[in-house]
Amino acid sequence: MCSERSLMLGLAFALTACGSLPTETIDGDNRQAFIARLAAEPAVCRSYREVYVTGFRANVRALAKDDPDAAASAKATLDESRNLLLRKGLSGSDCARPYCIIEPLQNGQLDSWCGFRIDADEGEELYQWLSYPEVREQLSSHN
C-alpha cells in the first residue's frame, strides 16, 4: 500500500506542476453545449458522477490519514458508482466522468479537485477547466 500511495503522490505532484486549475464561470458556447450534452445523458449518469466524485474524495481523505478502513469504504463507494450504471445496462463510457486529481498541500496534507476539460471558448488556451461543483449546479438549473 505504501508504494501505491507513493505512486499516487508522485502523480499528483506531476499534475500540479502543470499549473493551477482556473475556476471560470460557465457562460460560453462550448460550455453551454457541454452542459446540454451532459443534460441529454441518461439520468443515472448524474448519480454515477456524484457517487464517483464522493468516492474519489473519500479515497483521498483515506490516503491522507493512511486509514485502511476509510480506504475500503471509499473503494466500496467507487464500486457502487460502477454498479449504478451496470444495473441500467450501461458502462462508464456511457457517461461523461470528471477528471479527478489529488492535490498535495503543505505539511503532507492532501486535497482533491474534480472537473471537466473542454475546448476553450476564447483566448489563446486550447482548453478550459470547469469545476465539478460548478457543472453540477449548472446542470441543476438546466432542467
Short mmCIF file of N, CA and C in Angstrom, two decimals:
data_model
loop_
_atom_site.label_atom_id
_atom_site.label_comp_id
_atom_site.label_asym_id
_atom_site.label_seq_id
_atom_site.Cartn_x
_atom_site.Cartn_y
_atom_site.Cartn_z
N MET A 1 0.83 -1.19 0.00
CA MET A 1 0.00 0.00 0.00
C MET A 1 0.87 1.25 0.00
N CYS A 2 2.00 1.14 0.65
CA CYS A 2 2.89 2.29 0.72
C CYS A 2 3.38 2.69 -0.66
N SER A 3 3.73 1.73 -1.50
CA SER A 3 4.20 2.06 -2.84
C SER A 3 3.06 2.63 -3.68
N GLU A 4 1.82 2.18 -3.45
CA GLU A 4 0.66 2.72 -4.17
C GLU A 4 0.47 4.19 -3.79
N ARG A 5 0.60 4.48 -2.51
CA ARG A 5 0.45 5.86 -2.06
C ARG A 5 1.56 6.72 -2.65
N SER A 6 2.78 6.21 -2.68
CA SER A 6 3.90 6.96 -3.26
C SER A 6 3.65 7.25 -4.73
N LEU A 7 3.12 6.26 -5.44
CA LEU A 7 2.80 6.44 -6.85
C LEU A 7 1.73 7.51 -7.02
N MET A 8 0.67 7.45 -6.20
CA MET A 8 -0.41 8.44 -6.27
C MET A 8 0.11 9.84 -5.96
N LEU A 9 0.96 9.95 -4.95
CA LEU A 9 1.51 11.26 -4.61
C LEU A 9 2.40 11.78 -5.72
N GLY A 10 3.20 10.89 -6.31
CA GLY A 10 4.07 11.30 -7.42
C GLY A 10 3.26 11.81 -8.59
N LEU A 11 2.17 11.13 -8.90
CA LEU A 11 1.29 11.57 -9.98
C LEU A 11 0.65 12.90 -9.64
N ALA A 12 0.24 13.06 -8.41
CA ALA A 12 -0.38 14.31 -8.00
C ALA A 12 0.60 15.47 -8.11
N PHE A 13 1.85 15.25 -7.70
CA PHE A 13 2.85 16.30 -7.82
C PHE A 13 3.10 16.64 -9.28
N ALA A 14 3.14 15.64 -10.13
CA ALA A 14 3.36 15.89 -11.56
C ALA A 14 2.22 16.69 -12.15
N LEU A 15 0.99 16.37 -11.75
CA LEU A 15 -0.16 17.10 -12.28
C LEU A 15 -0.19 18.54 -11.79
N THR A 16 0.18 18.77 -10.54
CA THR A 16 0.13 20.13 -10.04
C THR A 16 1.27 20.97 -10.60
N ALA A 17 2.31 20.33 -11.08
CA ALA A 17 3.41 21.07 -11.69
C ALA A 17 2.98 21.72 -13.00
N CYS A 18 1.89 21.24 -13.57
CA CYS A 18 1.39 21.80 -14.83
C CYS A 18 0.69 23.14 -14.63
N GLY A 19 0.45 23.54 -13.43
CA GLY A 19 -0.20 24.82 -13.17
C GLY A 19 -1.48 24.62 -12.40
N SER A 20 -2.05 25.72 -11.97
CA SER A 20 -3.27 25.63 -11.20
C SER A 20 -4.47 25.56 -12.14
N LEU A 21 -5.57 25.09 -11.62
CA LEU A 21 -6.77 24.95 -12.42
C LEU A 21 -7.65 26.18 -12.21
N PRO A 22 -8.04 26.84 -13.31
CA PRO A 22 -8.87 28.04 -13.19
C PRO A 22 -10.29 27.68 -12.76
N THR A 23 -10.97 28.66 -12.24
CA THR A 23 -12.37 28.48 -11.85
C THR A 23 -13.22 29.47 -12.63
N GLU A 24 -13.34 29.25 -13.93
CA GLU A 24 -14.13 30.13 -14.78
C GLU A 24 -15.61 29.83 -14.61
N THR A 25 -16.42 30.82 -14.95
CA THR A 25 -17.85 30.59 -14.92
C THR A 25 -18.29 29.97 -16.24
N ILE A 26 -19.40 29.29 -16.20
CA ILE A 26 -19.91 28.62 -17.39
C ILE A 26 -20.82 29.60 -18.13
N ASP A 27 -20.34 30.14 -19.26
CA ASP A 27 -21.19 31.06 -20.00
C ASP A 27 -20.90 31.09 -21.50
N GLY A 28 -19.86 30.42 -21.99
CA GLY A 28 -19.53 30.44 -23.40
C GLY A 28 -20.25 29.35 -24.18
N ASP A 29 -20.15 29.42 -25.51
CA ASP A 29 -20.82 28.46 -26.38
C ASP A 29 -20.39 27.03 -26.11
N ASN A 30 -19.08 26.79 -25.99
CA ASN A 30 -18.61 25.42 -25.73
C ASN A 30 -19.09 24.93 -24.38
N ARG A 31 -19.09 25.81 -23.42
CA ARG A 31 -19.56 25.43 -22.09
C ARG A 31 -21.04 25.10 -22.11
N GLN A 32 -21.83 25.91 -22.78
CA GLN A 32 -23.27 25.66 -22.84
C GLN A 32 -23.56 24.36 -23.60
N ALA A 33 -22.83 24.12 -24.68
CA ALA A 33 -23.01 22.88 -25.44
C ALA A 33 -22.63 21.67 -24.59
N PHE A 34 -21.59 21.81 -23.79
CA PHE A 34 -21.15 20.73 -22.91
C PHE A 34 -22.23 20.42 -21.87
N ILE A 35 -22.78 21.45 -21.26
CA ILE A 35 -23.85 21.25 -20.27
C ILE A 35 -25.06 20.60 -20.92
N ALA A 36 -25.40 21.03 -22.13
CA ALA A 36 -26.54 20.42 -22.84
C ALA A 36 -26.27 18.94 -23.12
N ARG A 37 -25.03 18.62 -23.49
CA ARG A 37 -24.67 17.22 -23.74
C ARG A 37 -24.80 16.38 -22.47
N LEU A 38 -24.34 16.93 -21.35
CA LEU A 38 -24.46 16.20 -20.08
C LEU A 38 -25.93 16.02 -19.70
N ALA A 39 -26.73 17.06 -19.92
CA ALA A 39 -28.15 17.00 -19.57
C ALA A 39 -28.88 15.96 -20.42
N ALA A 40 -28.38 15.69 -21.62
CA ALA A 40 -29.02 14.72 -22.51
C ALA A 40 -28.63 13.27 -22.18
N GLU A 41 -27.64 13.08 -21.33
CA GLU A 41 -27.25 11.72 -20.96
C GLU A 41 -28.35 11.07 -20.11
N PRO A 42 -28.33 9.73 -20.03
CA PRO A 42 -29.31 9.06 -19.16
C PRO A 42 -29.25 9.63 -17.74
N ALA A 43 -30.40 9.68 -17.07
CA ALA A 43 -30.48 10.28 -15.73
C ALA A 43 -29.51 9.65 -14.74
N VAL A 44 -29.25 8.35 -14.89
CA VAL A 44 -28.35 7.67 -13.96
C VAL A 44 -26.93 8.24 -14.02
N CYS A 45 -26.57 8.89 -15.11
CA CYS A 45 -25.23 9.45 -15.23
C CYS A 45 -24.94 10.50 -14.17
N ARG A 46 -25.95 11.29 -13.82
CA ARG A 46 -25.76 12.30 -12.76
C ARG A 46 -25.46 11.62 -11.43
N SER A 47 -26.22 10.57 -11.13
CA SER A 47 -25.97 9.83 -9.89
C SER A 47 -24.59 9.19 -9.92
N TYR A 48 -24.24 8.61 -11.05
CA TYR A 48 -22.92 7.99 -11.22
C TYR A 48 -21.82 8.99 -10.93
N ARG A 49 -21.90 10.17 -11.54
CA ARG A 49 -20.86 11.19 -11.31
C ARG A 49 -20.78 11.59 -9.84
N GLU A 50 -21.94 11.78 -9.21
CA GLU A 50 -21.97 12.21 -7.81
C GLU A 50 -21.32 11.16 -6.90
N VAL A 51 -21.69 9.90 -7.10
CA VAL A 51 -21.13 8.83 -6.28
C VAL A 51 -19.64 8.65 -6.57
N TYR A 52 -19.25 8.77 -7.85
CA TYR A 52 -17.84 8.64 -8.21
C TYR A 52 -17.00 9.73 -7.52
N VAL A 53 -17.43 10.97 -7.61
CA VAL A 53 -16.68 12.07 -7.01
C VAL A 53 -16.64 11.91 -5.49
N THR A 54 -17.74 11.50 -4.89
CA THR A 54 -17.76 11.26 -3.44
C THR A 54 -16.76 10.18 -3.06
N GLY A 55 -16.73 9.08 -3.83
CA GLY A 55 -15.79 8.00 -3.56
C GLY A 55 -14.35 8.43 -3.75
N PHE A 56 -14.08 9.20 -4.81
CA PHE A 56 -12.72 9.67 -5.06
C PHE A 56 -12.24 10.55 -3.90
N ARG A 57 -13.08 11.49 -3.51
CA ARG A 57 -12.69 12.40 -2.42
C ARG A 57 -12.50 11.65 -1.10
N ALA A 58 -13.36 10.65 -0.85
CA ALA A 58 -13.20 9.83 0.36
C ALA A 58 -11.89 9.05 0.30
N ASN A 59 -11.52 8.58 -0.87
CA ASN A 59 -10.27 7.85 -1.02
C ASN A 59 -9.07 8.76 -0.74
N VAL A 60 -9.13 9.99 -1.21
CA VAL A 60 -8.05 10.95 -0.95
C VAL A 60 -7.93 11.22 0.55
N ARG A 61 -9.06 11.39 1.23
CA ARG A 61 -9.02 11.60 2.68
C ARG A 61 -8.42 10.38 3.38
N ALA A 62 -8.77 9.17 2.91
CA ALA A 62 -8.22 7.95 3.49
C ALA A 62 -6.72 7.86 3.27
N LEU A 63 -6.26 8.24 2.08
CA LEU A 63 -4.82 8.25 1.80
C LEU A 63 -4.10 9.24 2.71
N ALA A 64 -4.69 10.42 2.89
CA ALA A 64 -4.07 11.46 3.72
C ALA A 64 -3.92 11.00 5.17
N LYS A 65 -4.89 10.23 5.64
CA LYS A 65 -4.87 9.75 7.03
C LYS A 65 -4.24 8.38 7.15
N ASP A 66 -3.89 7.77 6.01
CA ASP A 66 -3.35 6.40 5.99
C ASP A 66 -4.29 5.46 6.76
N ASP A 67 -5.59 5.56 6.42
CA ASP A 67 -6.65 4.84 7.12
C ASP A 67 -7.19 3.72 6.24
N PRO A 68 -6.79 2.46 6.47
CA PRO A 68 -7.24 1.35 5.63
C PRO A 68 -8.76 1.14 5.66
N ASP A 69 -9.40 1.37 6.81
CA ASP A 69 -10.85 1.19 6.88
C ASP A 69 -11.57 2.22 6.02
N ALA A 70 -11.11 3.46 6.09
CA ALA A 70 -11.70 4.52 5.26
C ALA A 70 -11.43 4.26 3.78
N ALA A 71 -10.26 3.70 3.47
CA ALA A 71 -9.92 3.37 2.08
C ALA A 71 -10.86 2.28 1.56
N ALA A 72 -11.15 1.30 2.38
CA ALA A 72 -12.06 0.23 1.98
C ALA A 72 -13.47 0.79 1.75
N SER A 73 -13.89 1.70 2.60
CA SER A 73 -15.20 2.32 2.44
C SER A 73 -15.24 3.15 1.15
N ALA A 74 -14.16 3.87 0.87
CA ALA A 74 -14.09 4.66 -0.36
C ALA A 74 -14.14 3.76 -1.58
N LYS A 75 -13.43 2.64 -1.52
CA LYS A 75 -13.46 1.68 -2.63
C LYS A 75 -14.87 1.15 -2.85
N ALA A 76 -15.58 0.89 -1.77
CA ALA A 76 -16.96 0.41 -1.88
C ALA A 76 -17.84 1.48 -2.55
N THR A 77 -17.60 2.73 -2.24
CA THR A 77 -18.35 3.82 -2.88
C THR A 77 -18.04 3.89 -4.36
N LEU A 78 -16.76 3.76 -4.71
CA LEU A 78 -16.39 3.76 -6.13
C LEU A 78 -16.99 2.56 -6.85
N ASP A 79 -17.00 1.41 -6.20
CA ASP A 79 -17.64 0.22 -6.79
C ASP A 79 -19.13 0.47 -7.00
N GLU A 80 -19.75 1.14 -6.05
CA GLU A 80 -21.19 1.44 -6.17
C GLU A 80 -21.45 2.37 -7.36
N SER A 81 -20.52 3.28 -7.65
CA SER A 81 -20.73 4.17 -8.80
C SER A 81 -20.80 3.34 -10.09
N ARG A 82 -19.95 2.33 -10.20
CA ARG A 82 -19.98 1.45 -11.38
C ARG A 82 -21.25 0.61 -11.39
N ASN A 83 -21.65 0.13 -10.22
CA ASN A 83 -22.84 -0.72 -10.12
C ASN A 83 -24.11 0.03 -10.49
N LEU A 84 -24.17 1.33 -10.20
CA LEU A 84 -25.32 2.14 -10.61
C LEU A 84 -25.54 2.01 -12.12
N LEU A 85 -24.45 2.10 -12.86
CA LEU A 85 -24.54 2.01 -14.32
C LEU A 85 -24.87 0.59 -14.77
N LEU A 86 -24.20 -0.38 -14.17
CA LEU A 86 -24.42 -1.78 -14.57
C LEU A 86 -25.88 -2.19 -14.42
N ARG A 87 -26.52 -1.71 -13.35
CA ARG A 87 -27.93 -2.04 -13.12
C ARG A 87 -28.84 -1.49 -14.21
N LYS A 88 -28.37 -0.45 -14.91
CA LYS A 88 -29.14 0.15 -16.01
C LYS A 88 -28.63 -0.32 -17.37
N GLY A 89 -27.69 -1.27 -17.36
CA GLY A 89 -27.15 -1.79 -18.61
C GLY A 89 -26.17 -0.86 -19.29
N LEU A 90 -25.56 0.03 -18.51
CA LEU A 90 -24.60 0.99 -19.05
C LEU A 90 -23.20 0.70 -18.50
N SER A 91 -22.21 1.40 -19.06
CA SER A 91 -20.84 1.31 -18.53
C SER A 91 -20.32 2.73 -18.35
N GLY A 92 -19.14 2.84 -17.78
CA GLY A 92 -18.54 4.15 -17.53
C GLY A 92 -18.39 4.99 -18.78
N SER A 93 -18.20 4.36 -19.92
CA SER A 93 -18.02 5.12 -21.16
C SER A 93 -19.33 5.72 -21.68
N ASP A 94 -20.46 5.33 -21.09
CA ASP A 94 -21.76 5.87 -21.50
C ASP A 94 -22.07 7.21 -20.83
N CYS A 95 -21.26 7.60 -19.87
CA CYS A 95 -21.48 8.84 -19.14
C CYS A 95 -20.17 9.63 -19.08
N ALA A 96 -20.28 10.95 -19.19
CA ALA A 96 -19.09 11.79 -19.01
C ALA A 96 -18.72 11.77 -17.53
N ARG A 97 -17.46 11.49 -17.25
CA ARG A 97 -16.98 11.45 -15.87
C ARG A 97 -15.94 12.55 -15.71
N PRO A 98 -15.99 13.29 -14.62
CA PRO A 98 -14.98 14.33 -14.43
C PRO A 98 -13.58 13.75 -14.18
N TYR A 99 -12.59 14.53 -14.56
CA TYR A 99 -11.22 14.20 -14.17
C TYR A 99 -11.10 14.55 -12.70
N CYS A 100 -10.52 13.67 -11.93
CA CYS A 100 -10.29 13.95 -10.52
C CYS A 100 -8.80 13.76 -10.24
N ILE A 101 -8.22 14.72 -9.54
CA ILE A 101 -6.81 14.65 -9.22
C ILE A 101 -6.59 14.87 -7.73
N ILE A 102 -5.47 14.39 -7.27
CA ILE A 102 -5.05 14.61 -5.89
C ILE A 102 -4.17 15.85 -5.87
N GLU A 103 -4.49 16.76 -4.98
CA GLU A 103 -3.71 17.98 -4.84
C GLU A 103 -2.93 17.92 -3.52
N PRO A 104 -1.61 17.83 -3.58
CA PRO A 104 -0.83 17.85 -2.35
C PRO A 104 -0.81 19.27 -1.75
N LEU A 105 -0.97 19.33 -0.46
CA LEU A 105 -0.94 20.59 0.26
C LEU A 105 0.29 20.62 1.17
N GLN A 106 0.46 21.70 1.88
CA GLN A 106 1.58 21.81 2.82
C GLN A 106 1.43 20.79 3.95
N ASN A 107 2.53 20.47 4.55
CA ASN A 107 2.59 19.57 5.70
C ASN A 107 2.07 18.17 5.38
N GLY A 108 2.25 17.74 4.15
CA GLY A 108 1.87 16.39 3.78
C GLY A 108 0.37 16.15 3.65
N GLN A 109 -0.41 17.20 3.70
CA GLN A 109 -1.86 17.05 3.57
C GLN A 109 -2.25 16.87 2.10
N LEU A 110 -3.39 16.29 1.87
CA LEU A 110 -3.89 16.06 0.52
C LEU A 110 -5.28 16.65 0.37
N ASP A 111 -5.59 17.10 -0.82
CA ASP A 111 -6.93 17.55 -1.17
C ASP A 111 -7.22 16.98 -2.55
N SER A 112 -8.39 17.21 -3.06
CA SER A 112 -8.72 16.72 -4.39
C SER A 112 -9.45 17.81 -5.16
N TRP A 113 -9.44 17.65 -6.45
CA TRP A 113 -10.15 18.55 -7.36
C TRP A 113 -10.75 17.71 -8.46
N CYS A 114 -12.01 17.94 -8.77
CA CYS A 114 -12.67 17.22 -9.86
C CYS A 114 -13.31 18.23 -10.80
N GLY A 115 -13.19 17.96 -12.08
CA GLY A 115 -13.79 18.84 -13.06
C GLY A 115 -13.66 18.27 -14.46
N PHE A 116 -14.06 19.06 -15.42
CA PHE A 116 -14.08 18.65 -16.81
C PHE A 116 -13.19 19.57 -17.64
N ARG A 117 -12.57 19.00 -18.66
CA ARG A 117 -11.75 19.77 -19.60
C ARG A 117 -12.50 19.81 -20.93
N ILE A 118 -12.76 21.02 -21.41
CA ILE A 118 -13.42 21.18 -22.69
C ILE A 118 -12.63 22.17 -23.54
N ASP A 119 -12.94 22.25 -24.82
CA ASP A 119 -12.28 23.22 -25.69
C ASP A 119 -12.56 24.63 -25.18
N ALA A 120 -11.57 25.49 -25.28
CA ALA A 120 -11.70 26.87 -24.81
C ALA A 120 -12.67 27.64 -25.70
N ASP A 121 -13.41 28.53 -25.09
CA ASP A 121 -14.33 29.40 -25.82
C ASP A 121 -13.62 30.61 -26.41
N GLU A 122 -12.57 31.04 -25.74
CA GLU A 122 -11.88 32.26 -26.17
C GLU A 122 -10.45 32.26 -25.67
N GLY A 123 -9.68 33.21 -26.14
CA GLY A 123 -8.31 33.35 -25.69
C GLY A 123 -7.35 32.41 -26.40
N GLU A 124 -6.13 32.36 -25.90
CA GLU A 124 -5.08 31.57 -26.54
C GLU A 124 -5.01 30.14 -26.04
N GLU A 125 -5.69 29.83 -24.96
CA GLU A 125 -5.66 28.49 -24.40
C GLU A 125 -6.47 27.53 -25.28
N LEU A 126 -6.00 26.29 -25.39
CA LEU A 126 -6.74 25.29 -26.15
C LEU A 126 -7.93 24.73 -25.38
N TYR A 127 -7.77 24.65 -24.05
CA TYR A 127 -8.78 24.03 -23.22
C TYR A 127 -9.15 24.95 -22.06
N GLN A 128 -10.29 24.66 -21.47
CA GLN A 128 -10.70 25.32 -20.24
C GLN A 128 -11.18 24.25 -19.27
N TRP A 129 -11.02 24.52 -18.01
CA TRP A 129 -11.42 23.57 -16.97
C TRP A 129 -12.67 24.09 -16.29
N LEU A 130 -13.62 23.19 -16.08
CA LEU A 130 -14.86 23.51 -15.38
C LEU A 130 -14.92 22.65 -14.13
N SER A 131 -15.05 23.29 -12.98
CA SER A 131 -15.07 22.52 -11.73
C SER A 131 -16.35 21.68 -11.65
N TYR A 132 -16.26 20.54 -11.03
CA TYR A 132 -17.41 19.65 -10.90
C TYR A 132 -18.58 20.33 -10.18
N PRO A 133 -18.34 21.00 -9.05
CA PRO A 133 -19.48 21.66 -8.38
C PRO A 133 -20.17 22.70 -9.27
N GLU A 134 -19.40 23.40 -10.06
CA GLU A 134 -19.96 24.40 -10.96
C GLU A 134 -20.81 23.73 -12.04
N VAL A 135 -20.33 22.64 -12.60
CA VAL A 135 -21.08 21.91 -13.62
C VAL A 135 -22.34 21.32 -13.02
N ARG A 136 -22.24 20.75 -11.83
CA ARG A 136 -23.40 20.16 -11.14
C ARG A 136 -24.48 21.23 -10.92
N GLU A 137 -24.06 22.40 -10.49
CA GLU A 137 -25.02 23.49 -10.26
C GLU A 137 -25.67 23.92 -11.58
N GLN A 138 -24.88 24.02 -12.62
CA GLN A 138 -25.40 24.42 -13.93
C GLN A 138 -26.39 23.37 -14.45
N LEU A 139 -26.09 22.09 -14.24
CA LEU A 139 -27.00 21.02 -14.66
C LEU A 139 -28.33 21.10 -13.89
N SER A 140 -28.26 21.43 -12.62
CA SER A 140 -29.48 21.53 -11.81
C SER A 140 -30.40 22.63 -12.32
N SER A 141 -29.82 23.72 -12.78
CA SER A 141 -30.64 24.83 -13.28
C SER A 141 -30.98 24.67 -14.76
N HIS A 142 -30.39 23.66 -15.42
CA HIS A 142 -30.61 23.44 -16.85
C HIS A 142 -32.00 22.87 -17.11
N ASN A 143 -32.56 22.13 -16.16
CA ASN A 143 -33.84 21.45 -16.39
C ASN A 143 -35.00 22.38 -16.27
#
